Amino acid sequence: MCLKAHYMHRSFFRGNSVPAPLSYRLSPEHLPPAQYKDCLAATIHLIQNAASHGVDPSKIIVGGDSAGGNYATVVAQKLVERSDLPKLWAQVLIYGKFQAIDFNLPSYQQNSSMPPLFREDVAYFIMKYIGRDTSLAGQLLKGSHVPDSMRLKYGKLVSLDNLPERFKVRGYKQVPLAPYEPEVYRQLRELLEPDISCLFAEDSVIQKLPETLIVSCEYDVLRDDALLYKKHLEDNGVKVSWFHVENGFHGVLNLFDAGLFTLPAAVELMDRIVDFVKNL
């Protein structure tokens, strides 16, 4: 749900006609849940028409990076209840955004000014994505949009106990959520729904998800979101493969085949994704 990629690719989608039902409605002209619903419609269309594309409908994988990682996660969660369709074979989730409660996790502090995605960028793009005034970004970062009941309900899922110790040592200081402000919640409440904060899906949904590859990057503000979702999947019996890009940053996959700008870390990441798919 990190929307930098969403906005960077606006020109591509505007300049290329996409036949129905494979449209992709863009924000801010089209507000959520239009985006994930279009991704869901495209996935269902492929599943139902797999044979005409020479595809085995039982071996379909959803995946995405950044904003696409969030959409792929939501699509997979929505499809677990579709008994009329073949189950997804796997999902590949690459440095996605999975929760909108705590923006002071270690990775948000350690990598707050790490290009290309700053901590403040995350809040700004979220506000643009849901069509809210960007002046609310500061309240989002402080956590004043989270009611006490949700802090209690979801606190275990975003707990630091779910992060390996090695990710907490580099310049991290625990920061509690700011006092709850009802008016801020009223304007931002949709951010805490599973359609956006997919970490908060019910266990009954999580338990039915397919085998998963989760990718995190050391120098990415969204690193800890990936680690939290990984732990949640594992706790619910989902088979998870995890690849952590030690020298990686948000968007590193874009540089796996970039000529002089190709990075070894990006090449290794792509190799790991290919290996995961081949070994399913």
mmCIF file of C-alpha atoms in Angstrom:
data_model
loop_
_atom_site.group_PDB
_atom_site.id
_atom_site.type_symbol
_atom_site.label_atom_id
_atom_site.label_comp_id
_atom_site.label_asym_id
_atom_site.label_seq_id
_atom_site.Cartn_x
_atom_site.Cartn_y
_atom_site.Cartn_z
ATOM 1 C CA MET A 1 0.000 0.000 0.000
ATOM 2 C CA CYS A 2 3.051 2.184 -0.406
ATOM 3 C CA LEU A 3 1.766 4.349 -3.222
ATOM 4 C CA LYS A 4 4.947 5.757 -4.721
ATOM 5 C CA ALA A 5 4.950 2.978 -7.329
ATOM 6 C CA HIS A 6 1.240 3.546 -7.938
ATOM 7 C CA TYR A 7 1.818 7.196 -8.823
ATOM 8 C CA MET A 8 5.044 6.573 -10.755
ATOM 9 C CA HIS A 9 3.202 4.198 -13.091
ATOM 10 C CA ARG A 10 0.242 6.490 -13.808
ATOM 11 C CA SER A 11 1.557 7.441 -17.253
ATOM 12 C CA PHE A 12 1.896 3.791 -18.252
ATOM 13 C CA PHE A 13 -1.696 2.932 -17.411
ATOM 14 C CA ARG A 14 -3.044 6.101 -18.985
ATOM 15 C CA GLY A 15 -1.096 5.539 -22.163
ATOM 16 C CA ASN A 16 -2.044 1.913 -22.664
ATOM 17 C CA SER A 17 -5.583 0.751 -23.239
ATOM 18 C CA VAL A 18 -6.445 -2.242 -21.079
ATOM 19 C CA PRO A 19 -9.478 -4.292 -22.085
ATOM 20 C CA ALA A 20 -12.195 -4.972 -19.520
ATOM 21 C CA PRO A 21 -12.142 -6.619 -17.068
ATOM 22 C CA LEU A 22 -8.403 -5.920 -16.825
ATOM 23 C CA SER A 23 -8.727 -2.206 -16.118
ATOM 24 C CA TYR A 24 -6.798 -0.502 -13.355
ATOM 25 C CA ARG A 25 -8.491 2.537 -11.897
ATOM 26 C CA LEU A 26 -6.055 5.078 -10.510
ATOM 27 C CA SER A 27 -6.234 7.237 -7.433
ATOM 28 C CA PRO A 28 -6.983 9.965 -6.604
ATOM 29 C CA GLU A 29 -9.645 9.970 -9.352
ATOM 30 C CA HIS A 30 -10.793 6.567 -8.108
ATOM 31 C CA LEU A 31 -10.534 5.959 -4.381
ATOM 32 C CA PRO A 32 -10.035 2.616 -2.637
ATOM 33 C CA PRO A 33 -11.188 -0.107 -2.862
ATOM 34 C CA ALA A 34 -11.191 0.373 -6.655
ATOM 35 C CA GLN A 35 -7.543 -0.667 -7.023
ATOM 36 C CA TYR A 36 -7.579 -3.997 -5.227
ATOM 37 C CA LYS A 37 -10.987 -4.806 -6.748
ATOM 38 C CA ASP A 38 -9.548 -4.342 -10.226
ATOM 39 C CA CYS A 39 -6.621 -6.599 -9.317
ATOM 40 C CA LEU A 40 -9.072 -9.148 -7.939
ATOM 41 C CA ALA A 41 -11.209 -8.992 -11.093
ATOM 42 C CA ALA A 42 -8.125 -9.529 -13.262
ATOM 43 C CA THR A 43 -7.054 -12.531 -11.189
ATOM 44 C CA ILE A 44 -10.500 -14.119 -11.306
ATOM 45 C CA HIS A 45 -10.665 -13.482 -15.047
ATOM 46 C CA LEU A 46 -7.368 -15.317 -15.530
ATOM 47 C CA ILE A 47 -8.421 -18.228 -13.329
ATOM 48 C CA GLN A 48 -11.715 -18.624 -15.161
ATOM 49 C CA ASN A 49 -10.103 -18.318 -18.584
ATOM 50 C CA ALA A 50 -6.809 -20.041 -17.852
ATOM 51 C CA ALA A 51 -7.232 -22.750 -20.479
ATOM 52 C CA SER A 52 -7.576 -20.229 -23.301
ATOM 53 C CA HIS A 53 -4.200 -18.776 -22.265
ATOM 54 C CA GLY A 54 -2.514 -22.157 -21.980
ATOM 55 C CA VAL A 55 -2.346 -21.846 -18.201
ATOM 56 C CA ASP A 56 -3.035 -24.514 -15.598
ATOM 57 C CA PRO A 57 -5.679 -22.898 -13.335
ATOM 58 C CA SER A 58 -4.347 -24.853 -10.350
ATOM 59 C CA LYS A 59 -0.891 -23.266 -10.713
ATOM 60 C CA ILE A 60 -1.633 -19.553 -10.626
ATOM 61 C CA ILE A 61 0.505 -17.339 -8.388
ATOM 62 C CA VAL A 62 -0.278 -13.785 -7.314
ATOM 63 C CA GLY A 63 2.517 -11.416 -6.505
ATOM 64 C CA GLY A 64 3.647 -7.837 -6.453
ATOM 65 C CA ASP A 65 6.076 -5.357 -4.987
ATOM 66 C CA SER A 66 5.419 -2.197 -2.971
ATOM 67 C CA ALA A 67 1.804 -1.177 -3.669
ATOM 68 C CA GLY A 68 1.451 -4.373 -5.673
ATOM 69 C CA GLY A 69 2.521 -6.389 -2.658
ATOM 70 C CA ASN A 70 -0.426 -5.024 -0.723
ATOM 71 C CA TYR A 71 -2.873 -5.655 -3.568
ATOM 72 C CA ALA A 72 -1.616 -9.211 -4.083
ATOM 73 C CA THR A 73 -2.042 -9.871 -0.356
ATOM 74 C CA VAL A 74 -5.621 -8.617 -0.333
ATOM 75 C CA VAL A 75 -6.461 -10.552 -3.505
ATOM 76 C CA ALA A 76 -5.163 -13.778 -1.959
ATOM 77 C CA GLN A 77 -7.178 -13.144 1.204
ATOM 78 C CA LYS A 78 -10.365 -12.496 -0.755
ATOM 79 C CA LEU A 79 -9.965 -15.628 -2.852
ATOM 80 C CA VAL A 80 -9.723 -18.071 0.059
ATOM 81 C CA GLU A 81 -13.494 -17.933 0.436
ATOM 82 C CA ARG A 82 -14.192 -18.604 -3.251
ATOM 83 C CA SER A 83 -15.085 -22.291 -3.254
ATOM 84 C CA ASP A 84 -16.101 -22.012 -6.916
ATOM 85 C CA LEU A 85 -12.526 -21.322 -8.040
ATOM 86 C CA PRO A 86 -9.277 -23.296 -7.902
ATOM 87 C CA LYS A 87 -7.062 -22.282 -5.005
ATOM 88 C CA LEU A 88 -4.081 -20.066 -5.641
ATOM 89 C CA TRP A 89 -0.833 -21.995 -5.905
ATOM 90 C CA ALA A 90 1.306 -19.416 -4.061
ATOM 91 C CA GLN A 91 1.854 -15.739 -3.402
ATOM 92 C CA VAL A 92 5.006 -13.621 -3.740
ATOM 93 C CA LEU A 93 4.964 -10.508 -1.554
ATOM 94 C CA ILE A 94 7.840 -8.107 -2.124
ATOM 95 C CA TYR A 95 8.357 -5.285 0.401
ATOM 96 C CA GLY A 96 4.659 -4.511 0.763
ATOM 97 C CA LYS A 97 2.793 -2.354 3.282
ATOM 98 C CA PHE A 98 0.692 -4.511 5.577
ATOM 99 C CA GLN A 99 -0.436 -2.324 8.497
ATOM 100 C CA ALA A 100 -1.329 1.298 9.231
ATOM 101 C CA ILE A 101 -1.164 1.419 13.023
ATOM 102 C CA ASP A 102 2.489 1.828 13.940
ATOM 103 C CA PHE A 103 4.780 4.055 11.894
ATOM 104 C CA ASN A 104 7.489 4.062 14.567
ATOM 105 C CA LEU A 105 8.612 0.472 14.242
ATOM 106 C CA PRO A 106 12.408 0.066 14.066
ATOM 107 C CA SER A 107 12.548 0.109 10.269
ATOM 108 C CA TYR A 108 10.578 3.365 10.115
ATOM 109 C CA GLN A 109 13.090 5.021 12.414
ATOM 110 C CA GLN A 110 16.256 3.425 11.079
ATOM 111 C CA ASN A 111 15.381 4.109 7.434
ATOM 112 C CA SER A 112 13.282 7.259 7.798
ATOM 113 C CA SER A 113 15.466 9.174 5.320
ATOM 114 C CA MET A 114 16.520 6.287 3.098
ATOM 115 C CA PRO A 115 15.771 6.897 -0.598
ATOM 116 C CA PRO A 116 13.640 6.347 -2.517
ATOM 117 C CA LEU A 117 10.917 6.039 0.145
ATOM 118 C CA PHE A 118 11.100 8.279 3.212
ATOM 119 C CA ARG A 119 8.934 7.756 6.280
ATOM 120 C CA GLU A 120 7.097 10.993 5.567
ATOM 121 C CA ASP A 121 6.526 9.858 1.977
ATOM 122 C CA VAL A 122 4.593 6.839 3.214
ATOM 123 C CA ALA A 123 2.121 9.002 5.132
ATOM 124 C CA TYR A 124 1.848 11.547 2.301
ATOM 125 C CA PHE A 125 1.078 8.936 -0.349
ATOM 126 C CA ILE A 126 -1.428 7.217 1.923
ATOM 127 C CA MET A 127 -3.305 10.505 2.348
ATOM 128 C CA LYS A 128 -3.325 11.074 -1.409
ATOM 129 C CA TYR A 129 -4.395 7.488 -1.994
ATOM 130 C CA ILE A 130 -7.495 7.700 0.191
ATOM 131 C CA GLY A 131 -8.321 11.272 -0.853
ATOM 132 C CA ARG A 132 -7.692 12.951 2.493
ATOM 133 C CA ASP A 133 -5.983 16.231 3.296
ATOM 134 C CA THR A 134 -2.249 15.677 3.570
ATOM 135 C CA SER A 135 -2.230 17.739 6.754
ATOM 136 C CA LEU A 136 -3.411 14.557 8.483
ATOM 137 C CA ALA A 137 -0.145 12.805 7.653
ATOM 138 C CA GLY A 138 1.456 13.905 10.905
ATOM 139 C CA GLN A 139 -1.408 12.474 12.957
ATOM 140 C CA LEU A 140 -1.108 9.201 11.069
ATOM 141 C CA LEU A 141 2.606 8.953 11.815
ATOM 142 C CA LYS A 142 1.969 9.581 15.521
ATOM 143 C CA GLY A 143 -0.806 6.993 15.693
ATOM 144 C CA SER A 144 -3.540 9.265 17.032
ATOM 145 C CA HIS A 145 -5.984 7.673 14.569
ATOM 146 C CA VAL A 146 -5.992 4.349 16.444
ATOM 147 C CA PRO A 147 -8.797 3.787 18.993
ATOM 148 C CA ASP A 148 -7.899 2.170 22.294
ATOM 149 C CA SER A 149 -9.998 -0.879 21.391
ATOM 150 C CA MET A 150 -7.934 -1.464 18.231
ATOM 151 C CA ARG A 151 -4.679 -0.922 20.090
ATOM 152 C CA LEU A 152 -5.746 -3.747 22.349
ATOM 153 C CA LYS A 153 -7.105 -5.944 19.546
ATOM 154 C CA TYR A 154 -4.171 -5.611 17.164
ATOM 155 C CA GLY A 155 -1.382 -4.851 19.602
ATOM 156 C CA LYS A 156 -0.115 -8.424 19.553
ATOM 157 C CA LEU A 157 0.188 -8.402 15.760
ATOM 158 C CA VAL A 158 2.348 -5.259 15.684
ATOM 159 C CA SER A 159 4.303 -6.122 18.819
ATOM 160 C CA LEU A 160 8.066 -5.773 18.819
ATOM 161 C CA ASP A 161 8.143 -9.333 20.145
ATOM 162 C CA ASN A 162 7.404 -10.451 16.585
ATOM 163 C CA LEU A 163 10.616 -8.913 15.233
ATOM 164 C CA PRO A 164 13.974 -10.684 15.453
ATOM 165 C CA GLU A 165 16.289 -8.927 17.914
ATOM 166 C CA ARG A 166 18.848 -8.045 15.271
ATOM 167 C CA PHE A 167 16.406 -5.640 13.636
ATOM 168 C CA LYS A 168 15.929 -3.578 16.800
ATOM 169 C CA VAL A 169 19.499 -2.555 17.577
ATOM 170 C CA ARG A 170 20.379 0.027 14.934
ATOM 171 C CA GLY A 171 19.398 3.409 16.363
ATOM 172 C CA TYR A 172 15.936 2.385 17.556
ATOM 173 C CA LYS A 173 14.012 4.011 20.390
ATOM 174 C CA GLN A 174 10.564 2.741 21.326
ATOM 175 C CA VAL A 175 7.885 5.409 20.740
ATOM 176 C CA PRO A 176 4.343 4.805 22.066
ATOM 177 C CA LEU A 177 1.301 5.759 20.008
ATOM 178 C CA ALA A 178 -0.008 9.270 20.606
ATOM 179 C CA PRO A 179 -3.288 9.701 22.523
ATOM 180 C CA TYR A 180 -6.346 8.695 20.517
ATOM 181 C CA GLU A 181 -8.192 11.488 18.677
ATOM 182 C CA PRO A 182 -11.713 10.430 17.586
ATOM 183 C CA GLU A 183 -11.944 12.987 14.781
ATOM 184 C CA VAL A 184 -8.703 11.758 13.238
ATOM 185 C CA TYR A 185 -10.000 8.188 13.399
ATOM 186 C CA ARG A 186 -13.252 9.244 11.754
ATOM 187 C CA GLN A 187 -11.329 10.529 8.745
ATOM 188 C CA LEU A 188 -8.795 7.698 8.564
ATOM 189 C CA ARG A 189 -10.732 4.685 9.814
ATOM 190 C CA GLU A 190 -10.595 2.831 6.492
ATOM 191 C CA LEU A 191 -6.820 2.496 6.875
ATOM 192 C CA LEU A 192 -7.349 0.046 9.733
ATOM 193 C CA GLU A 193 -9.619 -2.279 7.748
ATOM 194 C CA PRO A 194 -8.110 -5.516 6.361
ATOM 195 C CA ASP A 195 -8.680 -4.308 2.795
ATOM 196 C CA ILE A 196 -5.739 -1.949 3.431
ATOM 197 C CA SER A 197 -4.133 -3.173 6.674
ATOM 198 C CA CYS A 198 -4.095 -6.795 5.521
ATOM 199 C CA LEU A 199 -2.091 -7.868 8.587
ATOM 200 C CA PHE A 200 -5.394 -7.591 10.468
ATOM 201 C CA ALA A 201 -7.314 -10.200 8.472
ATOM 202 C CA GLU A 202 -9.033 -12.828 10.612
ATOM 203 C CA ASP A 203 -7.034 -15.933 11.496
ATOM 204 C CA SER A 204 -9.650 -18.029 9.703
ATOM 205 C CA VAL A 205 -8.626 -16.267 6.489
ATOM 206 C CA ILE A 206 -4.880 -16.305 7.113
ATOM 207 C CA GLN A 207 -4.925 -20.062 7.790
ATOM 208 C CA LYS A 208 -6.219 -20.772 4.273
ATOM 209 C CA LEU A 209 -3.582 -18.785 2.404
ATOM 210 C CA PRO A 210 -1.222 -20.544 -0.019
ATOM 211 C CA GLU A 211 2.513 -21.051 0.310
ATOM 212 C CA THR A 212 4.185 -17.661 0.441
ATOM 213 C CA LEU A 213 7.466 -15.973 -0.385
ATOM 214 C CA ILE A 214 8.006 -12.784 1.603
ATOM 215 C CA VAL A 215 10.788 -10.368 0.681
ATOM 216 C CA SER A 216 12.145 -7.680 2.987
ATOM 217 C CA CYS A 217 15.003 -5.217 2.550
ATOM 218 C CA GLU A 218 17.312 -4.033 5.323
ATOM 219 C CA TYR A 219 17.247 -0.372 4.275
ATOM 220 C CA ASP A 220 13.510 -0.039 3.670
ATOM 221 C CA VAL A 221 11.007 1.719 5.946
ATOM 222 C CA LEU A 222 8.548 -1.098 5.177
ATOM 223 C CA ARG A 223 10.924 -3.861 6.270
ATOM 224 C CA ASP A 224 9.187 -4.535 9.574
ATOM 225 C CA ASP A 225 5.732 -4.704 7.967
ATOM 226 C CA ALA A 226 7.026 -7.684 5.978
ATOM 227 C CA LEU A 227 8.481 -9.291 9.100
ATOM 228 C CA LEU A 228 5.214 -8.873 11.012
ATOM 229 C CA TYR A 229 3.160 -10.437 8.227
ATOM 230 C CA LYS A 230 5.671 -13.274 7.915
ATOM 231 C CA LYS A 231 5.266 -14.044 11.620
ATOM 232 C CA HIS A 232 1.468 -13.885 11.387
ATOM 233 C CA LEU A 233 1.433 -16.345 8.505
ATOM 234 C CA GLU A 234 3.786 -18.733 10.280
ATOM 235 C CA ASP A 235 1.754 -18.581 13.491
ATOM 236 C CA ASN A 236 -1.272 -19.688 11.457
ATOM 237 C CA GLY A 237 0.426 -22.638 9.836
ATOM 238 C CA VAL A 238 1.141 -21.129 6.415
ATOM 239 C CA LYS A 239 4.338 -22.341 4.762
ATOM 240 C CA VAL A 240 6.570 -19.287 4.359
ATOM 241 C CA SER A 241 9.876 -18.753 2.575
ATOM 242 C CA TRP A 242 11.646 -15.535 3.509
ATOM 243 C CA PHE A 243 14.374 -13.709 1.652
ATOM 244 C CA HIS A 244 15.948 -10.704 3.310
ATOM 245 C CA VAL A 245 17.988 -8.474 1.011
ATOM 246 C CA GLU A 246 20.811 -7.391 3.314
ATOM 247 C CA ASN A 247 21.949 -4.563 1.039
ATOM 248 C CA GLY A 248 18.483 -3.866 -0.334
ATOM 249 C CA PHE A 249 16.281 -0.799 -0.288
ATOM 250 C CA HIS A 250 12.701 -0.139 -1.324
ATOM 251 C CA GLY A 251 12.269 -0.734 -5.052
ATOM 252 C CA VAL A 252 15.592 -2.550 -5.490
ATOM 253 C CA LEU A 253 13.967 -5.166 -7.742
ATOM 254 C CA ASN A 254 13.649 -2.528 -10.475
ATOM 255 C CA LEU A 255 17.442 -2.668 -10.884
ATOM 256 C CA PHE A 256 17.847 -6.373 -11.619
ATOM 257 C CA ASP A 257 18.248 -5.712 -15.366
ATOM 258 C CA ALA A 258 19.118 -2.031 -15.663
ATOM 259 C CA GLY A 259 22.285 -2.055 -17.711
ATOM 260 C CA LEU A 260 25.047 -0.092 -15.988
ATOM 261 C CA PHE A 261 22.724 0.469 -13.032
ATOM 262 C CA THR A 262 22.075 -3.236 -12.409
ATOM 263 C CA LEU A 263 22.707 -4.154 -8.775
ATOM 264 C CA PRO A 264 23.929 -7.571 -7.602
ATOM 265 C CA ALA A 265 21.372 -7.471 -4.764
ATOM 266 C CA ALA A 266 18.563 -7.042 -7.294
ATOM 267 C CA VAL A 267 19.851 -9.903 -9.443
ATOM 268 C CA GLU A 268 20.030 -12.155 -6.383
ATOM 269 C CA LEU A 269 16.491 -11.176 -5.400
ATOM 270 C CA MET A 270 15.134 -12.042 -8.834
ATOM 271 C CA ASP A 271 17.007 -15.354 -8.740
ATOM 272 C CA ARG A 272 15.426 -16.171 -5.372
ATOM 273 C CA ILE A 273 11.943 -15.402 -6.690
ATOM 274 C CA VAL A 274 12.534 -17.626 -9.734
ATOM 275 C CA ASP A 275 13.880 -20.412 -7.514
ATOM 276 C CA PHE A 276 10.849 -20.176 -5.256
ATOM 277 C CA VAL A 277 8.467 -20.564 -8.189
ATOM 278 C CA LYS A 278 10.467 -23.401 -9.757
ATOM 279 C CA ASN A 279 10.549 -25.334 -6.490
ATOM 280 C CA LEU A 280 6.833 -25.164 -5.707
#
